[in-house]
Amino acid sequence: MLLAVFADIHANRQAFSACLDFARAHGAERFICLGDYVGYGADPEWTVETVMDLVGKGALAVRGNHDNAIGTSAETMNAEAQAAIEWTRGRLNTAQRRFLAELPLMLQEDDRLYVHSEASSPAKWHYVRSTAEAGRSLLATAAHVTFCGHIHRPALYSMSVTGKMTSFVPTSGVTVQLLQGRRWLTVLGSVGQPRDGDPAASFAMFDTSSREITYCRVPYDVDAAAKRIRENGLPIWLADRLSVGR
């Protein structure tokens, strides 16, 4: 089965639409959503409804920290992120808020684990930015492949049977086979707010039969997404950063 795996959509309708179109055109048979559907962007209602519809048709979805923040004041965020969350709370209806609150923190399917942040303490929202942090996540599960997001930058980590770690930044459009002799942590880039210097939306396609993953970049109408943010009175930096991928 060919999976399309999305993370950190962040209410960016233009980016998510472009990624969904790309995935469908390239044969995606199932969709996996790794959290942070809201926050930062200006179309939370559409985004949550779209994810709800996908789940109703068989997609899998887990909860991210921005999704969690909709229902609790316990999440600590910077001022711009907090302003976006407070604005978003007023836009979502009861069913949409309930959907986000009831999403699981992790899901396992066959030999694959899906989580927003990492597997050792998913509710603490740790970032995976080093081999040590990746190793902590890999040691917390027996899954062959763990998929996560949260840092908004693509990365691939693996652990051998002796515990030796490797890491690299995948090249967009280049297929990588996730060999059986190692266990893998695939860190997705962000659909709605990339932070690796490339403004194009980021997601990945994974073939469960060949165990091949391909990281994809999809150009989208950045100006339209930024205009929506400005028009809705959200912090200007949330719009400006889209064009620079930061």
XYZ file of C-alpha atoms in Angstrom:
246
model
C 0.000 0.000 0.000
C 1.238 3.472 -0.840
C 0.860 5.844 2.108
C 0.938 9.633 2.028
C 2.153 10.945 5.395
C 1.514 14.547 6.425
C 2.684 16.481 9.486
C 2.337 20.038 10.768
C -0.350 21.285 8.393
C -0.979 24.314 10.611
C -4.223 25.504 9.058
C -2.546 26.215 5.716
C -5.299 25.388 3.238
C -3.279 26.202 0.148
C -0.364 23.957 1.173
C -2.491 21.024 2.324
C -4.655 21.146 -0.798
C -1.549 21.082 -2.986
C -0.106 18.116 -1.082
C -3.352 16.152 -1.218
C -3.604 16.754 -4.960
C 0.015 15.696 -5.465
C -0.393 12.550 -3.352
C -3.559 11.469 -5.133
C -1.988 12.101 -8.549
C 0.936 9.877 -7.551
C -1.190 6.953 -6.428
C -1.554 7.387 -2.663
C -3.920 4.739 -1.307
C -4.095 5.835 2.322
C -3.464 9.043 4.231
C -1.649 9.379 7.568
C -1.818 12.653 9.503
C 0.719 13.278 12.262
C -0.822 16.219 14.068
C -0.709 19.997 14.360
C -3.629 20.606 12.050
C -4.203 24.046 13.584
C -2.098 26.960 14.796
C -0.259 29.643 12.806
C -2.446 29.504 9.685
C -5.767 31.123 8.837
C -7.956 28.190 7.791
C -8.387 25.947 10.827
C -12.053 25.131 10.172
C -11.384 23.878 6.646
C -8.282 21.975 7.719
C -9.917 20.150 10.619
C -12.987 19.331 8.517
C -10.718 17.951 5.790
C -8.842 15.741 8.251
C -12.137 14.599 9.788
C -13.363 13.630 6.322
C -10.141 11.748 5.573
C -10.390 9.826 8.854
C -13.996 8.982 8.029
C -12.715 7.411 4.807
C -10.005 5.337 6.510
C -7.119 7.714 7.181
C -5.220 7.614 10.466
C -4.595 10.744 12.551
C -2.816 11.542 15.807
C -2.841 14.657 17.972
C -0.169 17.349 17.993
C 0.688 19.932 20.634
C -1.135 22.768 18.840
C -4.219 20.563 18.542
C -3.910 19.781 22.228
C -3.625 23.474 23.085
C -7.107 24.122 21.710
C -8.618 22.300 24.673
C -6.176 23.213 27.439
C -4.221 26.208 28.680
C -1.421 23.963 29.924
C 0.589 24.076 26.679
C 3.444 26.597 26.746
C 3.981 28.495 23.484
C 5.568 31.690 22.287
C 3.418 34.808 22.029
C 2.735 34.500 18.296
C 1.763 30.833 18.536
C -0.431 31.545 21.562
C -2.201 34.371 19.741
C -2.960 32.022 16.851
C -4.291 29.349 19.226
C -6.602 31.791 20.981
C -7.899 33.026 17.624
C -8.369 29.436 16.443
C -10.412 28.481 19.511
C -13.002 31.021 18.452
C -13.186 29.638 14.921
C -13.681 25.920 15.583
C -17.093 24.495 16.377
C -17.831 21.977 19.120
C -17.486 18.927 16.871
C -14.144 20.108 15.511
C -12.750 20.794 18.984
C -13.973 17.406 20.204
C -12.333 15.690 17.236
C -8.957 17.232 18.096
C -9.294 16.461 21.817
C -10.124 12.816 21.209
C -7.293 12.058 18.785
C -4.739 9.572 20.160
C -1.155 10.598 20.842
C 0.180 7.507 19.058
C -1.124 4.845 16.720
C 0.492 1.585 15.630
C -0.364 -0.245 12.435
C 1.494 -3.441 11.566
C 5.205 -2.609 12.079
C 4.712 1.165 11.817
C 4.233 3.676 14.620
C 2.739 7.128 14.104
C 3.304 9.950 16.608
C 3.549 13.732 16.435
C 6.684 14.326 18.515
C 8.460 11.090 19.503
C 7.663 7.737 21.067
C 9.295 7.798 24.507
C 7.072 10.518 26.015
C 4.583 11.638 23.364
C 2.662 13.941 25.725
C 5.809 15.924 26.564
C 6.306 16.991 22.944
C 10.078 16.452 22.856
C 11.841 17.521 19.678
C 14.012 15.090 17.689
C 17.003 17.131 16.543
C 19.910 14.738 17.193
C 20.817 11.066 17.012
C 20.579 10.851 20.810
C 17.000 12.138 20.764
C 16.151 9.840 17.844
C 17.651 6.891 19.682
C 15.509 7.607 22.743
C 12.412 7.427 20.558
C 13.512 4.259 18.766
C 14.275 2.458 22.018
C 10.737 3.166 23.224
C 9.115 1.032 20.511
C 9.665 -2.220 18.668
C 8.226 -0.789 15.441
C 10.357 -1.124 12.338
C 9.477 2.405 11.229
C 8.356 5.319 13.395
C 6.899 8.364 11.657
C 6.912 11.728 13.439
C 6.928 15.457 12.740
C 7.039 18.425 15.136
C 10.360 20.011 14.109
C 9.208 21.123 10.625
C 12.407 19.821 8.993
C 12.843 16.486 7.185
C 15.321 13.966 8.587
C 15.956 10.219 8.601
C 17.510 8.255 11.472
C 18.222 4.561 11.842
C 19.452 2.199 14.547
C 21.293 -1.081 13.951
C 20.808 -4.238 16.020
C 23.876 -3.202 18.021
C 22.453 0.257 18.706
C 24.606 2.166 16.215
C 22.826 5.286 14.966
C 22.935 6.919 11.558
C 21.296 10.132 10.394
C 20.954 12.173 7.234
C 18.755 14.747 5.577
C 16.822 13.080 2.749
C 16.888 14.556 -0.741
C 13.454 15.439 -2.078
C 12.275 13.104 -4.803
C 14.947 10.492 -4.098
C 13.631 7.132 -2.878
C 15.252 5.548 0.181
C 14.700 1.901 1.111
C 14.239 1.391 4.849
C 16.168 -1.846 5.196
C 14.896 -4.585 7.489
C 18.200 -4.919 9.354
C 17.759 -1.514 10.987
C 14.945 0.345 12.710
C 14.004 3.744 11.373
C 12.727 7.087 12.567
C 11.401 9.167 9.695
C 10.935 12.814 10.628
C 8.518 14.532 8.297
C 8.895 18.084 7.139
C 5.971 20.475 7.513
C 3.083 20.786 5.094
C 2.028 24.227 6.234
C 5.110 25.906 7.690
C 8.468 24.470 6.521
C 11.509 25.595 8.496
C 14.399 24.200 6.449
C 14.788 27.182 4.143
C 12.534 25.800 1.406
C 9.050 27.343 1.331
C 7.547 24.442 -0.661
C 5.179 22.207 1.310
C 6.761 18.985 2.570
C 5.402 15.476 3.127
C 6.395 11.882 2.331
C 5.151 8.824 0.459
C 5.874 5.366 1.879
C 5.389 2.022 0.114
C 4.601 -0.625 2.726
C 5.571 -3.469 0.371
C 8.953 -2.267 -0.875
C 9.587 -0.247 2.323
C 10.657 2.701 0.235
C 10.109 6.274 1.376
C 10.212 9.357 -0.806
C 10.189 12.846 0.660
C 8.211 15.219 -1.536
C 8.204 19.007 -1.966
C 5.163 20.672 -3.465
C 5.078 24.355 -4.474
C 1.843 26.119 -3.524
C 0.363 29.608 -3.484
C 2.376 31.035 -0.593
C 1.133 34.558 -1.232
C -2.498 33.481 -0.861
C -1.786 31.677 2.411
C 0.114 34.687 3.765
C -2.666 37.053 2.679
C -5.206 34.979 4.602
C -3.082 35.279 7.750
C -2.790 39.056 7.412
C -6.475 39.520 6.607
C -7.463 37.704 9.784
C -5.311 39.871 12.035
C -2.873 37.142 13.038
C 0.753 38.075 13.823
C 2.446 39.341 10.656
C 5.534 37.158 11.171
C 3.370 34.069 10.703
C 2.679 35.291 7.178
C 6.159 36.602 6.377
C 7.960 33.409 7.352
C 6.087 31.310 4.781
C 7.965 32.835 1.853
C 11.380 32.053 3.338
C 10.657 28.608 4.767
C 11.667 29.648 8.279
